[in-house]
Amino acid sequence: MEPWLSRAAHVHPDRAALVTPGHTWTYRELHTASSAVAGALREWGIGHGDRVALALPSDELIIALHACLAIGVAAVPIDLRLTDAERGLRLHGVARTLTELPSGPPVTERQLELSDIATVMYTSGTTAGPKRVELSLSN
């Protein structure tokens, strides 16, 4: 699967990619920011197949999610309103938890397979405890 964000940053660098109440990110800015986060993850030894928890506000979460996608790392979004016990369940098996955006050298995105895990989500747990659901790129 082609790394779409780098293509969008090349073809439409100044178009709005992400609009938040505080900022509008162009494709170039989103690509640059996510590449720096991906670079930090790589410097920490995190790579394809690992899981990284994202305990971040919305706009930062989107940047970190794209960083994870760029290097084939499964993103585990963490709702900031969860209790410590609820967070603990979701942190099982993660290589690192991001509570702020790190910065490292820019990276080149890797080609991804549709079977690669993109995100790990948790069910609401209405009849039992929340269950982990791995979503591949093909999902």
GROMACS .gro file of N, CA and C in nm:
model
  417
    1MET      N    1   0.085  -0.117   0.000
    1MET     CA    2   0.000   0.000   0.000
    1MET      C    3   0.090   0.124   0.000
    2GLU      N    4   0.058   0.215  -0.086
    2GLU     CA    5   0.138   0.337  -0.101
    2GLU      C    6   0.123   0.429   0.020
    3PRO      N    7   0.234   0.490   0.066
    3PRO     CA    8   0.224   0.589   0.175
    3PRO      C    9   0.153   0.715   0.124
    4TRP      N   10   0.024   0.725   0.150
    4TRP     CA   11  -0.058   0.830   0.089
    4TRP      C   12  -0.024   0.970   0.139
    5LEU      N   13   0.017   0.984   0.265
    5LEU     CA   14   0.041   1.119   0.318
    5LEU      C   15   0.159   1.186   0.250
    6SER      N   16   0.266   1.112   0.224
    6SER     CA   17   0.381   1.173   0.156
    6SER      C   18   0.343   1.212   0.014
    7ARG      N   19   0.258   1.132  -0.052
    7ARG     CA   20   0.212   1.166  -0.187
    7ARG      C   21   0.126   1.293  -0.182
    8ALA      N   22   0.035   1.301  -0.086
    8ALA     CA   23  -0.050   1.420  -0.073
    8ALA      C   24   0.034   1.545  -0.041
    9ALA      N   25   0.136   1.528   0.042
    9ALA     CA   26   0.224   1.641   0.076
    9ALA      C   27   0.302   1.688  -0.045
   10HIS      N   28   0.332   1.596  -0.136
   10HIS     CA   29   0.405   1.632  -0.258
   10HIS      C   30   0.312   1.695  -0.362
   11VAL      N   31   0.192   1.638  -0.378
   11VAL     CA   32   0.099   1.684  -0.482
   11VAL      C   33   0.022   1.810  -0.438
   12HIS      N   34  -0.020   1.815  -0.313
   12HIS     CA   35  -0.102   1.927  -0.262
   12HIS      C   36  -0.044   1.979  -0.130
   13PRO      N   37   0.079   2.027  -0.129
   13PRO     CA   38   0.145   2.061  -0.002
   13PRO      C   39   0.074   2.168   0.080
   14ASP      N   40   0.007   2.262   0.016
   14ASP     CA   41  -0.053   2.374   0.088
   14ASP      C   42  -0.203   2.361   0.111
   15ARG      N   43  -0.261   2.247   0.071
   15ARG     CA   44  -0.404   2.224   0.099
   15ARG      C   45  -0.423   2.185   0.244
   16ALA      N   46  -0.539   2.219   0.297
   16ALA     CA   47  -0.571   2.183   0.435
   16ALA      C   48  -0.590   2.033   0.446
   17ALA      N   49  -0.519   1.974   0.541
   17ALA     CA   50  -0.529   1.830   0.566
   17ALA      C   51  -0.603   1.801   0.696
   18LEU      N   52  -0.585   1.889   0.794
   18LEU     CA   53  -0.645   1.870   0.926
   18LEU      C   54  -0.683   2.007   0.980
   19VAL      N   55  -0.809   2.022   1.016
   19VAL     CA   56  -0.857   2.149   1.069
   19VAL      C   57  -0.905   2.124   1.212
   20THR      N   58  -0.844   2.193   1.307
   20THR     CA   59  -0.884   2.183   1.447
   20THR      C   60  -0.925   2.322   1.494
   21PRO      N   61  -0.987   2.332   1.611
   21PRO     CA   62  -1.026   2.465   1.659
   21PRO      C   63  -0.908   2.562   1.671
   22GLY      N   64  -0.788   2.510   1.699
   22GLY     CA   65  -0.675   2.598   1.719
   22GLY      C   66  -0.580   2.612   1.602
   23HIS      N   67  -0.593   2.526   1.501
   23HIS     CA   68  -0.492   2.527   1.394
   23HIS      C   69  -0.543   2.453   1.271
   24THR      N   70  -0.499   2.498   1.156
   24THR     CA   71  -0.522   2.425   1.032
   24THR      C   72  -0.386   2.375   0.983
   25TRP      N   73  -0.377   2.245   0.965
   25TRP     CA   74  -0.253   2.181   0.921
   25TRP      C   75  -0.262   2.154   0.772
   26THR      N   76  -0.161   2.195   0.697
   26THR     CA   77  -0.154   2.160   0.555
   26THR      C   78  -0.099   2.017   0.546
   27TYR      N   79  -0.110   1.960   0.426
   27TYR     CA   80  -0.053   1.826   0.406
   27TYR      C   81   0.097   1.828   0.433
   28ARG      N   82   0.165   1.933   0.391
   28ARG     CA   83   0.309   1.943   0.416
   28ARG      C   84   0.338   1.944   0.566
   29GLU      N   85   0.264   2.027   0.641
   29GLU     CA   86   0.285   2.036   0.785
   29GLU      C   87   0.253   1.905   0.856
   30LEU      N   88   0.144   1.841   0.817
   30LEU     CA   89   0.106   1.714   0.878
   30LEU      C   90   0.211   1.607   0.849
   31HIS      N   91   0.258   1.603   0.725
   31HIS     CA   92   0.361   1.506   0.687
   31HIS      C   93   0.491   1.533   0.763
   32THR      N   94   0.534   1.657   0.770
   32THR     CA   95   0.657   1.692   0.840
   32THR      C   96   0.647   1.657   0.989
   33ALA      N   97   0.536   1.693   1.051
   33ALA     CA   98   0.518   1.666   1.194
   33ALA      C   99   0.513   1.516   1.222
   34SER      N  100   0.437   1.442   1.141
   34SER     CA  101   0.426   1.298   1.165
   34SER      C  102   0.557   1.227   1.135
   35SER      N  103   0.633   1.274   1.038
   35SER     CA  104   0.762   1.214   1.007
   35SER      C  105   0.861   1.234   1.122
   36ALA      N  106   0.855   1.348   1.189
   36ALA     CA  107   0.942   1.372   1.304
   36ALA      C  108   0.906   1.281   1.421
   37VAL      N  109   0.777   1.258   1.442
   37VAL     CA  110   0.735   1.165   1.548
   37VAL      C  111   0.777   1.024   1.512
   38ALA      N  112   0.760   0.985   1.386
   38ALA     CA  113   0.802   0.852   1.342
   38ALA      C  114   0.952   0.834   1.361
   39GLY      N  115   1.028   0.940   1.336
   39GLY     CA  116   1.172   0.936   1.355
   39GLY      C  117   1.210   0.910   1.500
   40ALA      N  118   1.138   0.974   1.592
   40ALA     CA  119   1.163   0.951   1.734
   40ALA      C  120   1.131   0.807   1.772
   41LEU      N  121   1.019   0.757   1.721
   41LEU     CA  122   0.982   0.617   1.749
   41LEU      C  123   1.092   0.523   1.701
   42ARG      N  124   1.141   0.546   1.581
   42ARG     CA  125   1.250   0.462   1.528
   42ARG      C  126   1.375   0.473   1.614
   43GLU      N  127   1.409   0.595   1.659
   43GLU     CA  128   1.526   0.612   1.746
   43GLU      C  129   1.512   0.532   1.875
   44TRP      N  130   1.390   0.514   1.922
   44TRP     CA  131   1.364   0.437   2.044
   44TRP      C  132   1.361   0.287   2.017
   45GLY      N  133   1.382   0.248   1.891
   45GLY     CA  134   1.382   0.106   1.857
   45GLY      C  135   1.244   0.048   1.830
   46ILE      N  136   1.147   0.134   1.811
   46ILE     CA  137   1.011   0.090   1.782
   46ILE      C  138   0.995   0.077   1.631
   47GLY      N  139   0.938  -0.034   1.588
   47GLY     CA  140   0.925  -0.056   1.444
   47GLY      C  141   0.806  -0.143   1.410
   48HIS      N  142   0.804  -0.187   1.287
   48HIS     CA  143   0.694  -0.265   1.231
   48HIS      C  144   0.651  -0.377   1.326
   49GLY      N  145   0.521  -0.381   1.352
   49GLY     CA  146   0.464  -0.485   1.437
   49GLY      C  147   0.452  -0.447   1.583
   50ASP      N  148   0.521  -0.343   1.628
   50ASP     CA  149   0.508  -0.297   1.767
   50ASP      C  150   0.377  -0.221   1.784
   51ARG      N  151   0.340  -0.197   1.910
   51ARG     CA  152   0.222  -0.117   1.943
   51ARG      C  153   0.266   0.004   2.022
   52VAL      N  154   0.204   0.119   1.991
   52VAL     CA  155   0.232   0.243   2.064
   52VAL      C  156   0.099   0.302   2.108
   53ALA      N  157   0.087   0.327   2.239
   53ALA     CA  158  -0.033   0.389   2.293
   53ALA      C  159  -0.027   0.539   2.272
   54LEU      N  160  -0.139   0.598   2.233
   54LEU     CA  161  -0.148   0.741   2.205
   54LEU      C  162  -0.243   0.806   2.304
   55ALA      N  163  -0.190   0.857   2.414
   55ALA     CA  164  -0.269   0.927   2.516
   55ALA      C  165  -0.248   1.076   2.494
   56LEU      N  166  -0.311   1.126   2.389
   56LEU     CA  167  -0.287   1.263   2.341
   56LEU      C  168  -0.417   1.333   2.309
   57PRO      N  169  -0.418   1.467   2.311
   57PRO     CA  170  -0.535   1.542   2.263
   57PRO      C  171  -0.554   1.515   2.113
   58SER      N  172  -0.672   1.544   2.063
   58SER     CA  173  -0.714   1.506   1.928
   58SER      C  174  -0.616   1.540   1.816
   59ASP      N  175  -0.573   1.668   1.806
   59ASP     CA  176  -0.487   1.703   1.694
   59ASP      C  177  -0.351   1.634   1.704
   60GLU      N  178  -0.297   1.621   1.824
   60GLU     CA  179  -0.170   1.551   1.841
   60GLU      C  180  -0.187   1.402   1.814
   61LEU      N  181  -0.303   1.348   1.852
   61LEU     CA  182  -0.330   1.207   1.826
   61LEU      C  183  -0.328   1.178   1.676
   62ILE      N  184  -0.384   1.267   1.595
   62ILE     CA  185  -0.386   1.248   1.450
   62ILE      C  186  -0.243   1.248   1.395
   63ILE      N  187  -0.159   1.336   1.443
   63ILE     CA  188  -0.019   1.341   1.399
   63ILE      C  189   0.052   1.211   1.435
   64ALA      N  190   0.035   1.167   1.560
   64ALA     CA  191   0.099   1.044   1.607
   64ALA      C  192   0.045   0.922   1.533
   65LEU      N  193  -0.084   0.921   1.503
   65LEU     CA  194  -0.143   0.810   1.427
   65LEU      C  195  -0.076   0.798   1.291
   66HIS      N  196  -0.057   0.910   1.222
   66HIS     CA  197   0.009   0.908   1.092
   66HIS      C  198   0.156   0.866   1.104
   67ALA      N  199   0.219   0.902   1.215
   67ALA     CA  200   0.357   0.858   1.239
   67ALA      C  201   0.362   0.706   1.251
   68CYS      N  202   0.269   0.651   1.325
   68CYS     CA  203   0.262   0.506   1.341
   68CYS      C  204   0.237   0.437   1.207
   69LEU      N  205   0.144   0.489   1.130
   69LEU     CA  206   0.115   0.431   0.999
   69LEU      C  207   0.237   0.436   0.908
   70ALA      N  208   0.316   0.541   0.920
   70ALA     CA  209   0.432   0.559   0.831
   70ALA      C  210   0.536   0.450   0.849
   71ILE      N  211   0.546   0.395   0.971
   71ILE     CA  212   0.650   0.296   0.995
   71ILE      C  213   0.594   0.159   1.032
   72GLY      N  214   0.463   0.140   1.013
   72GLY     CA  215   0.404   0.009   1.034
   72GLY      C  216   0.386  -0.028   1.180
   73VAL      N  217   0.362   0.071   1.265
   73VAL     CA  218   0.340   0.049   1.407
   73VAL      C  219   0.190   0.057   1.434
   74ALA      N  220   0.137  -0.034   1.514
   74ALA     CA  221  -0.005  -0.031   1.549
   74ALA      C  222  -0.030   0.077   1.654
   75ALA      N  223  -0.121   0.167   1.625
   75ALA     CA  224  -0.157   0.275   1.718
   75ALA      C  225  -0.268   0.227   1.810
   76VAL      N  226  -0.253   0.256   1.939
   76VAL     CA  227  -0.354   0.221   2.039
   76VAL      C  228  -0.405   0.352   2.099
   77PRO      N  229  -0.513   0.409   2.044
   77PRO     CA  230  -0.565   0.535   2.099
   77PRO      C  231  -0.616   0.515   2.242
   78ILE      N  232  -0.581   0.608   2.329
   78ILE     CA  233  -0.622   0.602   2.469
   78ILE      C  234  -0.709   0.725   2.498
   79ASP      N  235  -0.833   0.700   2.536
   79ASP     CA  236  -0.924   0.808   2.573
   79ASP      C  237  -0.871   0.872   2.700
   80LEU      N  238  -0.848   1.001   2.699
   80LEU     CA  239  -0.790   1.071   2.813
   80LEU      C  240  -0.884   1.075   2.934
   81ARG      N  241  -1.010   1.040   2.914
   81ARG     CA  242  -1.107   1.041   3.025
   81ARG      C  243  -1.111   0.908   3.100
   82LEU      N  244  -1.037   0.808   3.056
   82LEU     CA  245  -1.039   0.677   3.121
   82LEU      C  246  -0.974   0.682   3.259
   83THR      N  247  -1.018   0.590   3.345
   83THR     CA  248  -0.954   0.576   3.476
   83THR      C  249  -0.819   0.507   3.458
   84ASP      N  250  -0.737   0.509   3.563
   84ASP     CA  251  -0.607   0.442   3.557
   84ASP      C  252  -0.623   0.293   3.528
   85ALA      N  253  -0.722   0.231   3.589
   85ALA     CA  254  -0.746   0.087   3.566
   85ALA      C  255  -0.784   0.060   3.421
   86GLU      N  256  -0.870   0.145   3.365
   86GLU     CA  257  -0.911   0.128   3.225
   86GLU      C  258  -0.793   0.150   3.132
   87ARG      N  259  -0.709   0.246   3.162
   87ARG     CA  260  -0.590   0.270   3.080
   87ARG      C  261  -0.496   0.150   3.087
   88GLY      N  262  -0.480   0.096   3.208
   88GLY     CA  263  -0.390  -0.016   3.227
   88GLY      C  264  -0.423  -0.133   3.137
   89LEU      N  265  -0.551  -0.164   3.121
   89LEU     CA  266  -0.594  -0.272   3.032
   89LEU      C  267  -0.549  -0.244   2.889
   90ARG      N  268  -0.561  -0.122   2.845
   90ARG     CA  269  -0.528  -0.087   2.707
   90ARG      C  270  -0.377  -0.077   2.683
   91LEU      N  271  -0.301  -0.062   2.789
   91LEU     CA  272  -0.156  -0.049   2.775
   91LEU      C  273  -0.083  -0.182   2.772
   92HIS      N  274  -0.156  -0.291   2.792
   92HIS     CA  275  -0.094  -0.424   2.789
   92HIS      C  276  -0.033  -0.450   2.652
   93GLY      N  277   0.096  -0.478   2.650
   93GLY     CA  278   0.164  -0.514   2.526
   93GLY      C  279   0.214  -0.398   2.441
   94VAL      N  280   0.201  -0.274   2.490
   94VAL     CA  281   0.251  -0.161   2.410
   94VAL      C  282   0.400  -0.142   2.436
   95ALA      N  283   0.472  -0.097   2.334
   95ALA     CA  284   0.615  -0.072   2.345
   95ALA      C  285   0.643   0.063   2.410
   96ARG      N  286   0.550   0.156   2.392
   96ARG     CA  287   0.570   0.293   2.444
   96ARG      C  288   0.434   0.361   2.451
   97THR      N  289   0.421   0.454   2.544
   97THR     CA  290   0.302   0.538   2.553
   97THR      C  291   0.342   0.681   2.527
   98LEU      N  292   0.276   0.744   2.430
   98LEU     CA  293   0.303   0.885   2.401
   98LEU      C  294   0.202   0.971   2.476
   99THR      N  295   0.253   1.062   2.559
   99THR     CA  296   0.169   1.160   2.626
   99THR      C  297   0.199   1.300   2.575
  100GLU      N  298   0.300   1.310   2.491
  100GLU     CA  299   0.334   1.432   2.418
  100GLU      C  300   0.404   1.388   2.290
  101LEU      N  301   0.410   1.478   2.193
  101LEU     CA  302   0.471   1.442   2.065
  101LEU      C  303   0.623   1.455   2.073
  102PRO      N  304   0.694   1.345   2.050
  102PRO     CA  305   0.840   1.351   2.045
  102PRO      C  306   0.885   1.397   1.907
  103SER      N  307   1.012   1.428   1.893
  103SER     CA  308   1.064   1.469   1.763
  103SER      C  309   1.197   1.399   1.737
  104GLY      N  310   1.210   1.349   1.618
  104GLY     CA  311   1.333   1.283   1.575
  104GLY      C  312   1.360   1.318   1.430
  105PRO      N  313   1.460   1.255   1.371
  105PRO     CA  314   1.490   1.281   1.231
  105PRO      C  315   1.378   1.230   1.142
  106PRO      N  316   1.348   1.301   1.033
  106PRO     CA  317   1.241   1.256   0.943
  106PRO      C  318   1.272   1.116   0.890
  107VAL      N  319   1.166   1.043   0.862
  107VAL     CA  320   1.181   0.907   0.809
  107VAL      C  321   1.115   0.895   0.673
  108THR      N  322   1.155   0.795   0.602
  108THR     CA  323   1.088   0.758   0.478
  108THR      C  324   0.986   0.650   0.513
  109GLU      N  325   0.862   0.671   0.471
  109GLU     CA  326   0.758   0.574   0.501
  109GLU      C  327   0.789   0.441   0.434
  110ARG      N  328   0.747   0.335   0.499
  110ARG     CA  329   0.765   0.202   0.441
  110ARG      C  330   0.639   0.163   0.365
  111GLN      N  331   0.655   0.076   0.269
  111GLN     CA  332   0.540   0.019   0.199
  111GLN      C  333   0.466  -0.069   0.298
  112LEU      N  334   0.338  -0.055   0.307
  112LEU     CA  335   0.258  -0.132   0.401
  112LEU      C  336   0.178  -0.239   0.328
  113GLU      N  337   0.149  -0.345   0.399
  113GLU     CA  338   0.064  -0.451   0.347
  113GLU      C  339  -0.076  -0.431   0.403
  114LEU      N  340  -0.177  -0.467   0.327
  114LEU     CA  341  -0.314  -0.452   0.375
  114LEU      C  342  -0.341  -0.533   0.501
  115SER      N  343  -0.261  -0.636   0.525
  115SER     CA  344  -0.279  -0.719   0.644
  115SER      C  345  -0.212  -0.658   0.768
  116ASP      N  346  -0.132  -0.552   0.751
  116ASP     CA  347  -0.067  -0.488   0.866
  116ASP      C  348  -0.172  -0.430   0.961
  117ILE      N  349  -0.146  -0.443   1.092
  117ILE     CA  350  -0.238  -0.387   1.192
  117ILE      C  351  -0.214  -0.236   1.200
  118ALA      N  352  -0.321  -0.160   1.181
  118ALA     CA  353  -0.313  -0.013   1.184
  118ALA      C  354  -0.346   0.040   1.323
  119THR      N  355  -0.454  -0.010   1.382
  119THR     CA  356  -0.495   0.037   1.514
  119THR      C  357  -0.542  -0.081   1.599
  120VAL      N  358  -0.534  -0.060   1.728
  120VAL     CA  359  -0.589  -0.156   1.824
  120VAL      C  360  -0.690  -0.077   1.906
  121MET      N  361  -0.816  -0.116   1.892
  121MET     CA  362  -0.925  -0.048   1.960
  121MET      C  363  -0.980  -0.142   2.067
  122TYR      N  364  -1.064  -0.090   2.155
  122TYR     CA  365  -1.127  -0.171   2.258
  122TYR      C  366  -1.277  -0.153   2.252
  123THR      N  367  -1.350  -0.265   2.267
  123THR     CA  368  -1.496  -0.261   2.265
  123THR      C  369  -1.545  -0.188   2.390
  124SER      N  370  -1.673  -0.157   2.393
  124SER     CA  371  -1.729  -0.083   2.506
  124SER      C  372  -1.744  -0.170   2.629
  125GLY      N  373  -1.745  -0.301   2.614
  125GLY     CA  374  -1.755  -0.389   2.729
  125GLY      C  375  -1.892  -0.386   2.795
  126THR      N  376  -1.999  -0.389   2.716
  126THR     CA  377  -2.133  -0.379   2.773
  126THR      C  378  -2.176  -0.507   2.845
  127THR      N  379  -2.133  -0.625   2.798
  127THR     CA  380  -2.172  -0.750   2.863
  127THR      C  381  -2.057  -0.815   2.940
  128ALA      N  382  -1.939  -0.768   2.919
  128ALA     CA  383  -1.819  -0.817   2.989
  128ALA      C  384  -1.715  -0.706   2.981
  129GLY      N  385  -1.592  -0.736   3.016
  129GLY     CA  386  -1.488  -0.635   3.006
  129GLY      C  387  -1.459  -0.602   2.861
  130PRO      N  388  -1.400  -0.484   2.836
  130PRO     CA  389  -1.364  -0.446   2.699
  130PRO      C  390  -1.271  -0.549   2.637
  131LYS      N  391  -1.292  -0.573   2.509
  131LYS     CA  392  -1.208  -0.669   2.437
  131LYS      C  393  -1.128  -0.594   2.330
  132ARG      N  394  -1.003  -0.641   2.312
  132ARG     CA  395  -0.915  -0.581   2.212
  132ARG      C  396  -0.959  -0.622   2.072
  133VAL      N  397  -0.961  -0.523   1.980
  133VAL     CA  398  -0.995  -0.548   1.840
  133VAL      C  399  -0.884  -0.486   1.755
  134GLU      N  400  -0.814  -0.571   1.680
  134GLU     CA  401  -0.707  -0.524   1.593
  134GLU      C  402  -0.765  -0.497   1.455
  135LEU      N  403  -0.745  -0.375   1.408
  135LEU     CA  404  -0.795  -0.337   1.276
  135LEU      C  405  -0.678  -0.327   1.179
  136SER      N  406  -0.685  -0.405   1.073
  136SER     CA  407  -0.580  -0.400   0.972
  136SER      C  408  -0.606  -0.286   0.876
  137LEU      N  409  -0.510  -0.258   0.792
  137LEU     CA  410  -0.530  -0.154   0.691
  137LEU      C  411  -0.642  -0.188   0.596
  138SER      N  412  -0.666  -0.316   0.575
  138SER     CA  413  -0.776  -0.354   0.485
  138SER      C  414  -0.913  -0.336   0.550
  139ASN      N  415  -0.918  -0.327   0.683
  139ASN     CA  416  -1.045  -0.302   0.751
  139ASN      C  417  -1.090  -0.161   0.721
   0.00000   0.00000   0.00000
